Tab-separated table of C-alpha atoms (C1' of nucleotides) in Angstrom:
chain	number	residue	atom	x	y	z
A	1	MET	CA	91.009	103.194	-23.384
A	2	THR	CA	89.266	103.990	-20.030
A	3	GLU	CA	91.358	103.698	-16.868
A	4	ILE	CA	90.113	101.079	-14.447
A	5	PRO	CA	89.937	102.365	-10.804
A	6	PRO	CA	91.719	100.194	-8.269
A	7	VAL	CA	89.622	98.291	-5.663
A	8	LEU	CA	91.114	99.170	-2.231
A	9	LEU	CA	90.517	96.768	0.624
A	10	ASP	CA	89.870	99.613	3.191
A	11	GLU	CA	87.198	101.117	1.002
A	12	GLN	CA	85.138	97.816	0.726
A	13	LEU	CA	81.851	97.607	2.597
A	14	CYS	CA	82.077	93.910	2.265
A	15	PHE	CA	85.337	93.821	4.127
A	16	SER	CA	84.067	96.170	6.907
A	17	ILE	CA	81.100	93.867	7.381
A	18	TYR	CA	83.150	90.643	7.109
A	19	SER	CA	85.613	91.663	9.750
A	20	ALA	CA	82.841	93.076	11.970
A	21	SER	CA	81.152	89.784	11.808
A	22	LYS	CA	84.243	87.836	12.808
A	23	LYS	CA	84.742	90.266	15.816
A	24	PHE	CA	81.159	89.705	16.992
A	25	ASN	CA	81.628	86.057	16.659
A	26	HIS	CA	84.702	86.221	18.969
A	27	PHE	CA	82.882	88.636	21.339
A	28	TYR	CA	79.951	86.179	21.808
A	29	GLN	CA	82.166	83.031	21.897
A	30	SER	CA	83.967	84.602	24.815
A	31	ALA	CA	80.837	85.931	26.540
A	32	LEU	CA	79.259	82.479	26.264
A	33	ALA	CA	82.316	80.557	27.281
A	34	PRO	CA	80.645	79.772	30.658
A	35	PHE	CA	77.861	77.962	28.678
A	36	GLY	CA	80.148	76.306	26.248
A	37	LEU	CA	78.162	77.749	23.263
A	38	THR	CA	79.459	78.970	19.925
A	39	TYR	CA	77.828	81.918	18.266
A	40	PRO	CA	75.868	79.914	15.650
A	41	GLN	CA	74.736	77.545	18.471
A	42	TYR	CA	73.617	80.583	20.461
A	43	ILE	CA	71.476	82.023	17.708
A	44	ALA	CA	69.923	78.708	17.197
A	45	LEU	CA	68.921	78.707	20.783
A	46	LEU	CA	67.646	82.329	20.498
A	47	ALA	CA	65.326	81.252	17.762
A	48	LEU	CA	64.133	78.290	19.703
A	49	TRP	CA	63.512	80.220	22.894
A	50	GLU	CA	61.323	82.470	20.930
A	51	ASP	CA	59.396	79.683	19.223
A	52	ALA	CA	60.015	75.999	19.960
A	53	PRO	CA	59.653	73.452	18.629
A	54	LEU	CA	60.759	74.164	15.133
A	55	THR	CA	61.605	71.828	12.270
A	56	VAL	CA	65.209	71.976	10.792
A	57	HIS	CA	63.717	73.717	7.755
A	58	GLN	CA	61.919	76.392	9.891
A	59	LEU	CA	65.052	77.034	11.911
A	60	GLY	CA	67.022	77.291	8.681
A	61	ASP	CA	64.621	79.881	7.347
A	62	ARG	CA	64.977	81.895	10.517
A	63	LEU	CA	68.795	81.729	10.636
A	64	GLU	CA	69.445	81.530	6.856
A	65	LEU	CA	71.341	78.304	7.290
A	66	ASP	CA	70.764	75.010	5.493
A	67	SER	CA	70.568	71.452	6.801
A	68	GLY	CA	74.158	70.892	5.834
A	69	THR	CA	75.151	73.388	8.554
A	70	LEU	CA	72.226	72.781	11.017
A	71	THR	CA	72.192	68.969	11.240
A	72	PRO	CA	75.729	68.629	12.761
A	73	LEU	CA	75.260	71.890	14.793
A	74	LEU	CA	72.015	70.500	16.278
A	75	LYS	CA	73.590	67.138	16.935
A	76	ARG	CA	76.252	68.948	19.056
A	77	LEU	CA	73.535	70.901	20.876
A	78	GLU	CA	71.722	67.646	21.505
A	79	LYS	CA	74.935	66.024	22.842
A	80	GLN	CA	75.420	68.923	25.279
A	81	GLY	CA	71.892	68.659	26.534
A	82	TRP	CA	70.303	71.856	25.079
A	83	VAL	CA	67.895	70.210	22.573
A	84	THR	CA	66.221	67.041	21.524
A	85	ARG	CA	65.819	65.926	17.877
A	86	VAL	CA	62.537	64.185	17.295
A	87	ARG	CA	61.038	62.850	14.081
A	88	SER	CA	57.609	64.182	13.568
A	89	ARG	CA	54.917	61.499	13.902
A	90	THR	CA	52.571	63.378	11.489
A	91	ASP	CA	55.248	63.741	8.800
A	92	GLU	CA	58.117	61.389	9.064
A	93	ARG	CA	60.313	63.625	6.870
A	94	GLN	CA	60.534	66.274	9.439
A	95	VAL	CA	62.671	66.549	12.365
A	96	LEU	CA	61.394	68.656	15.292
A	97	ILE	CA	63.880	70.483	17.468
A	98	HIS	CA	62.700	70.725	21.065
A	99	LEU	CA	64.345	72.481	23.994
A	100	THR	CA	65.288	70.468	26.954
A	101	ALA	CA	64.333	71.467	30.535
A	102	MET	CA	67.972	72.435	30.938
A	103	ALA	CA	67.764	74.938	28.077
A	104	THR	CA	64.649	76.460	29.547
A	105	THR	CA	66.171	76.752	32.940
A	106	LYS	CA	69.283	78.351	31.547
A	107	ARG	CA	67.513	80.714	29.249
A	108	ASP	CA	67.424	83.692	31.694
A	109	GLU	CA	71.083	83.225	32.699
A	110	VAL	CA	72.021	83.551	29.069
A	111	TYR	CA	69.722	86.453	28.413
A	112	GLN	CA	71.191	88.266	31.327
A	113	ARG	CA	74.856	87.608	30.392
A	114	ILE	CA	74.117	88.812	26.864
A	115	GLY	CA	72.361	91.893	28.116
A	116	GLN	CA	75.347	92.794	30.189
A	117	CYS	CA	77.748	92.242	27.249
A	118	GLN	CA	75.676	94.433	24.918
A	119	SER	CA	75.756	97.356	27.223
A	120	LEU	CA	79.607	97.166	27.004
A	121	LEU	CA	79.228	98.158	23.317
A	122	GLY	CA	78.531	101.730	24.455
A	123	MET	CA	76.051	102.367	21.665
A	124	SER	CA	72.629	103.969	22.165
A	125	ASP	CA	69.527	102.152	21.024
A	126	GLN	CA	69.084	104.833	18.441
A	127	GLU	CA	72.546	104.273	16.956
A	128	ILE	CA	72.006	100.444	16.854
A	129	GLN	CA	68.618	100.897	15.259
A	130	THR	CA	70.089	103.202	12.508
A	131	LEU	CA	72.890	100.799	11.676
A	132	MET	CA	70.506	97.800	11.647
A	133	THR	CA	68.086	99.669	9.250
A	134	ASP	CA	71.035	100.533	6.909
A	135	LEU	CA	72.176	96.826	6.972
A	136	ILE	CA	68.687	95.670	6.023
A	137	THR	CA	68.847	97.941	3.034
A	138	VAL	CA	72.137	96.400	1.931
A	139	LYS	CA	70.859	92.881	2.451
A	140	SER	CA	67.799	93.375	0.467
A	141	GLN	CA	69.847	94.940	-2.359
A	142	LEU	CA	72.120	91.871	-2.238
A	143	ASP	CA	69.050	89.655	-2.375
A	144	HIS	CA	67.688	91.540	-5.330
A	145	VAL	CA	70.983	91.051	-7.254
A	146	SER	CA	71.107	87.368	-6.414
A	147	GLU	CA	67.590	87.084	-7.802
A	148	GLN	CA	68.447	88.791	-10.973
A	149	ARG	CA	71.428	86.611	-11.500
A	150	ALA	CA	69.331	83.531	-10.834
A	151	ILE	CA	66.851	84.691	-13.452
A	152	GLU	CA	69.548	85.412	-16.006
A	153	LYS	CA	70.964	81.943	-15.511
A	154	LYS	CA	67.551	80.395	-16.003
A	155	VAL	CA	67.002	82.316	-19.212
A	156	ASN	CA	70.406	81.268	-20.388
A	157	ALA	CA	69.756	77.664	-19.624
A	158	GLN	CA	66.645	77.778	-21.748
A	159	ASN	CA	68.705	78.477	-24.867
B	1	MET	CA	63.357	90.022	41.636
B	2	THR	CA	64.092	91.907	38.481
B	3	GLU	CA	62.553	90.755	35.259
B	4	ILE	CA	65.156	89.717	32.687
B	5	PRO	CA	64.234	91.083	29.216
B	6	PRO	CA	64.240	88.583	26.389
B	7	VAL	CA	66.890	88.623	23.763
B	8	LEU	CA	65.190	88.771	20.384
B	9	LEU	CA	67.047	87.587	17.306
B	10	ASP	CA	65.670	90.210	14.986
B	11	GLU	CA	66.862	92.953	17.393
B	12	GLN	CA	70.404	91.686	17.540
B	13	LEU	CA	72.977	93.875	15.644
B	14	CYS	CA	75.298	90.853	15.618
B	15	PHE	CA	72.820	88.803	13.646
B	16	SER	CA	72.197	91.638	11.117
B	17	ILE	CA	75.879	91.783	10.556
B	18	TYR	CA	76.356	88.018	10.507
B	19	SER	CA	73.657	87.465	7.863
B	20	ALA	CA	74.845	90.561	5.789
B	21	SER	CA	78.307	89.072	5.835
B	22	LYS	CA	77.106	85.815	4.564
B	23	LYS	CA	75.115	87.584	1.837
B	24	PHE	CA	78.101	89.536	0.699
B	25	ASN	CA	80.061	86.346	0.613
B	26	HIS	CA	77.547	84.758	-1.816
B	27	PHE	CA	77.346	87.938	-3.798
B	28	TYR	CA	81.126	87.909	-4.535
B	29	GLN	CA	81.381	84.135	-4.848
B	30	SER	CA	78.898	84.442	-7.612
B	31	ALA	CA	80.457	87.545	-9.172
B	32	LEU	CA	83.922	86.012	-9.123
B	33	ALA	CA	82.715	82.625	-10.502
B	34	PRO	CA	84.392	83.453	-13.806
B	35	PHE	CA	87.767	83.583	-12.034
B	36	GLY	CA	87.074	80.718	-9.681
B	37	LEU	CA	87.667	82.713	-6.638
B	38	THR	CA	86.079	82.474	-3.158
B	39	TYR	CA	85.652	85.643	-1.186
B	40	PRO	CA	88.513	85.135	1.237
B	41	GLN	CA	90.781	84.316	-1.718
B	42	TYR	CA	89.637	87.490	-3.409
B	43	ILE	CA	90.440	89.850	-0.467
B	44	ALA	CA	93.817	88.151	-0.166
B	45	LEU	CA	94.521	89.180	-3.810
B	46	LEU	CA	93.100	92.603	-3.116
B	47	ALA	CA	95.699	93.083	-0.317
B	48	LEU	CA	98.471	91.599	-2.501
B	49	TRP	CA	97.553	93.808	-5.571
B	50	GLU	CA	98.005	96.840	-3.306
B	51	ASP	CA	101.253	95.802	-1.852
B	52	ALA	CA	103.069	92.585	-2.943
B	53	PRO	CA	104.975	90.663	-1.852
B	54	LEU	CA	103.751	90.150	1.703
B	55	THR	CA	104.731	87.672	4.349
B	56	VAL	CA	102.014	85.385	5.658
B	57	HIS	CA	102.090	87.412	8.866
B	58	GLN	CA	101.743	90.774	7.064
B	59	LEU	CA	98.775	89.323	5.105
B	60	GLY	CA	97.316	88.049	8.248
B	61	ASP	CA	97.495	91.430	10.006
B	62	ARG	CA	95.814	93.085	6.866
B	63	LEU	CA	92.998	90.489	6.690
B	64	GLU	CA	92.774	89.561	10.391
B	65	LEU	CA	93.354	85.931	9.583
B	66	ASP	CA	95.953	83.656	11.186
B	67	SER	CA	98.184	81.131	9.449
B	68	GLY	CA	95.903	78.285	10.203
B	69	THR	CA	93.411	79.907	7.734
B	70	LEU	CA	95.900	81.503	5.400
B	71	THR	CA	98.310	78.669	4.853
B	72	PRO	CA	95.787	76.357	3.086
B	73	LEU	CA	94.145	79.341	1.398
B	74	LEU	CA	97.446	80.452	-0.131
B	75	LYS	CA	98.331	76.871	-1.105
B	76	ARG	CA	95.036	76.740	-3.074
B	77	LEU	CA	95.731	80.214	-4.710
B	78	GLU	CA	99.275	78.846	-5.558
B	79	LYS	CA	97.783	75.722	-7.129
B	80	GLN	CA	95.406	77.859	-9.244
B	81	GLY	CA	98.353	80.003	-10.493
B	82	TRP	CA	97.632	83.296	-8.705
B	83	VAL	CA	100.550	83.506	-6.177
B	84	THR	CA	103.863	81.844	-5.479
B	85	ARG	CA	104.980	81.017	-1.868
B	86	VAL	CA	108.794	81.565	-1.343
B	87	ARG	CA	110.812	81.248	1.831
B	88	SER	CA	112.609	84.473	2.544
B	89	ARG	CA	116.396	84.196	2.051
B	90	THR	CA	117.139	86.746	4.681
B	91	ASP	CA	114.833	85.191	7.302
B	92	GLU	CA	114.037	81.570	6.654
B	93	ARG	CA	111.097	81.607	9.090
B	94	GLN	CA	109.137	83.923	6.771
B	95	VAL	CA	107.305	82.845	3.590
B	96	LEU	CA	106.805	85.592	0.968
B	97	ILE	CA	103.664	85.642	-1.035
B	98	HIS	CA	104.266	86.962	-4.502
B	99	LEU	CA	101.759	87.552	-7.275
B	100	THR	CA	102.273	85.585	-10.549
B	101	ALA	CA	102.166	87.250	-13.903
B	102	MET	CA	98.666	85.877	-14.454
B	103	ALA	CA	97.441	87.637	-11.256
B	104	THR	CA	98.974	90.853	-12.545
B	105	THR	CA	97.337	90.411	-15.933
B	106	LYS	CA	93.993	89.579	-14.557
B	107	ARG	CA	93.924	92.292	-11.911
B	108	ASP	CA	92.077	94.811	-13.976
B	109	GLU	CA	89.439	92.268	-15.140
B	110	VAL	CA	88.751	91.578	-11.461
B	111	TYR	CA	88.673	95.280	-10.597
B	112	GLN	CA	86.262	95.934	-13.464
B	113	ARG	CA	83.993	93.017	-12.624
B	114	ILE	CA	83.847	94.148	-9.033
B	115	GLY	CA	83.210	97.816	-9.866
B	116	GLN	CA	80.217	96.755	-11.952
B	117	CYS	CA	78.846	94.570	-9.203
B	118	GLN	CA	79.159	97.270	-6.598
B	119	SER	CA	77.098	99.743	-8.639
B	120	LEU	CA	74.249	97.078	-8.511
B	121	LEU	CA	74.055	97.756	-4.783
B	122	GLY	CA	72.419	101.074	-5.646
B	123	MET	CA	73.904	102.965	-2.684
B	124	SER	CA	75.630	106.289	-2.813
B	125	ASP	CA	79.251	106.738	-1.874
B	126	GLN	CA	77.835	108.853	1.015
B	127	GLU	CA	75.626	106.052	2.279
B	128	ILE	CA	78.415	103.578	2.071
B	129	GLN	CA	80.783	105.872	3.877
B	130	THR	CA	78.431	106.504	6.704
B	131	LEU	CA	77.772	102.754	7.207
B	132	MET	CA	81.497	102.025	7.177
B	133	THR	CA	82.330	104.695	9.695
B	134	ASP	CA	79.544	103.171	12.044
B	135	LEU	CA	80.994	99.758	11.603
B	136	ILE	CA	84.411	100.989	12.468
B	137	THR	CA	82.968	102.317	15.748
B	138	VAL	CA	81.383	98.924	16.512
B	139	LYS	CA	84.589	97.092	15.710
B	140	SER	CA	86.797	99.290	18.001
B	141	GLN	CA	84.257	98.782	20.796
B	142	LEU	CA	84.432	95.084	20.363
B	143	ASP	CA	88.268	95.242	20.363
B	144	HIS	CA	88.087	97.295	23.483
B	145	VAL	CA	85.977	94.696	25.200
B	146	SER	CA	88.185	91.815	24.163
B	147	GLU	CA	91.127	93.649	25.541
B	148	GLN	CA	89.400	94.198	28.839
B	149	ARG	CA	88.542	90.575	28.986
B	150	ALA	CA	92.106	89.577	28.172
B	151	ILE	CA	93.413	91.870	31.070
B	152	GLU	CA	90.927	90.467	33.611
B	153	LYS	CA	91.945	86.909	32.600
B	154	LYS	CA	95.624	87.781	33.121
B	155	VAL	CA	94.894	89.321	36.453
B	156	ASN	CA	92.880	86.242	37.557
B	157	ALA	CA	95.741	84.004	36.395
B	158	GLN	CA	98.075	85.679	38.725
B	159	ASN	CA	96.088	84.689	41.803
C	1	DG	C1'	45.679	52.762	-5.411
C	2	DA	C1'	50.001	53.353	-8.560
C	3	DC	C1'	53.586	56.347	-9.304
C	4	DA	C1'	55.826	60.517	-10.764
C	5	DA	C1'	56.883	64.880	-8.727
C	6	DT	C1'	57.960	67.308	-4.699
C	7	DT	C1'	59.427	68.012	0.083
C	8	DT	C1'	62.627	67.453	3.895
C	9	DA	C1'	66.741	65.885	6.100
C	10	DA	C1'	70.956	63.898	5.939
C	11	DT	C1'	75.358	63.098	3.766
C	12	DT	C1'	79.504	64.301	1.025
C	13	DG	C1'	83.027	67.204	-0.469
C	14	DT	C1'	85.314	71.586	-0.334
C	15	DA	C1'	86.729	75.877	1.811
C	16	DT	C1'	86.976	78.802	5.485
C	17	DA	C1'	87.963	80.202	10.757
C	18	DC	C1'	90.592	79.641	14.808
C	19	DA	C1'	92.576	77.676	19.229
C	20	DA	C1'	96.352	74.979	20.468
C	21	DT	C1'	100.427	72.820	19.350
C	22	DA	C1'	104.720	71.775	17.062
C	23	DC	C1'	108.704	73.029	14.647
C	24	DT	C1'	112.269	75.763	12.833
C	25	DA	C1'	114.981	80.118	12.545
C	26	DT	C1'	116.445	84.140	14.753
C	27	DT	C1'	117.517	86.937	18.708
C	28	DG	C1'	119.181	88.304	23.023
C	29	DA	C1'	121.197	88.062	27.395
C	30	DA	C1'	124.794	86.155	30.464
D	1	DT	C1'	129.303	82.021	22.198
D	2	DT	C1'	125.558	79.320	24.189
D	3	DC	C1'	121.099	78.513	24.871
D	4	DA	C1'	116.774	80.201	26.561
D	5	DA	C1'	113.222	83.129	24.810
D	6	DT	C1'	110.840	84.767	20.837
D	7	DA	C1'	109.095	84.904	16.166
D	8	DG	C1'	106.994	82.898	12.011
D	9	DT	C1'	104.801	79.380	9.789
D	10	DA	C1'	102.646	74.934	9.564
D	11	DT	C1'	99.800	71.398	11.448
D	12	DT	C1'	96.109	69.315	14.093
D	13	DG	C1'	91.458	69.229	15.721
D	14	DT	C1'	86.839	71.165	16.056
D	15	DA	C1'	83.113	73.889	14.135
D	16	DT	C1'	80.914	76.329	10.832
D	17	DA	C1'	79.099	77.234	5.673
D	18	DC	C1'	77.215	75.687	1.549
D	19	DA	C1'	76.661	73.225	-3.103
D	20	DA	C1'	75.411	68.953	-4.689
D	21	DT	C1'	73.706	64.580	-4.071
D	22	DT	C1'	71.168	60.994	-1.788
D	23	DA	C1'	67.348	58.919	0.580
D	24	DA	C1'	63.021	58.679	2.530
D	25	DA	C1'	58.266	60.281	3.072
D	26	DT	C1'	54.394	62.642	1.233
D	27	DT	C1'	51.373	64.644	-2.239
D	28	DG	C1'	49.059	65.051	-6.453
D	29	DT	C1'	47.144	63.076	-10.516
D	30	DC	C1'	45.277	59.715	-13.109
DNA sequence: GACAATTTAATTGTATACAATACTATTGAA
DNA sequence: TTCAATAGTATTGTATACAATTAAATTGTC
């Protein structure tokens, strides 16, 4: 007869992160309005500006998104002239995502716009660094739990 | 002729939060599989368990979601027997979301399941508290920037 | 070299998100 | 009281997300 403690919304770390994530999304959507980019499209371009071309799979690893999300997103980026999607000649299963000349040209404009926006956050590099380190801890814990669950599931399936 | 510093994905706070949010989503989706609940459905129930009934608008304020998201979500919760949607008799514009007997019965089961899962995170209350406080700072900064943008937009519109 | 197993993208189906619009009920001001 | 303004919800359209499936290409093994 143990009392079960209530789960209060405002005490949930998940909810803090969930709502912060949505706010960041709006923040960037608004900041990137002059370029017509959504937040997921923007991070796809960030990854590509660091290291293009990438296959859909490689980009997915980087952004933790699967082809079900990336394929339509990349088709939209292609339509808007940021990337090209080219089947690899050496392995026809792969699609290579290349940056267009326009994407290369506009890169610094985007970098600059984002740099300006980030300074609006009014946080020191130190503060941001600490927060990010903590988040990495949380994420690795979540990964660990997911892995455990996957193993349990596998073991159960064997019976 | 100032050099524009690159924006590196792994240094972006937004991306840390974005991917942490997605991981939490999976974590809860998996933990709540026995109840057939998604993460957004779960937080809607959390809010209602704290204080039902709520109008769609009140629930939206609590979760920071609008009717475009909530209406279909609540219809699904209704279909699955967790809530009922009733037009207010005193103000026919409002729809009141009530919990069903089933939702009340299952509340403690869900609380217990979630409590167990959270302990898997292996973080102290202190650590979680600190992280949440920092996230609140970030969110209020983002709100502040959004407000500034809205004001600028308004002023521009007046010209 | 044939062919089963694997890899890689794309597709399909379901569920958020949210801006913009529509629609109905209520309120408020002349 | 009338009726314009407002409030509350639903709808529509676009864009993620992701599980599950499909389809095509490649690899490994004999």
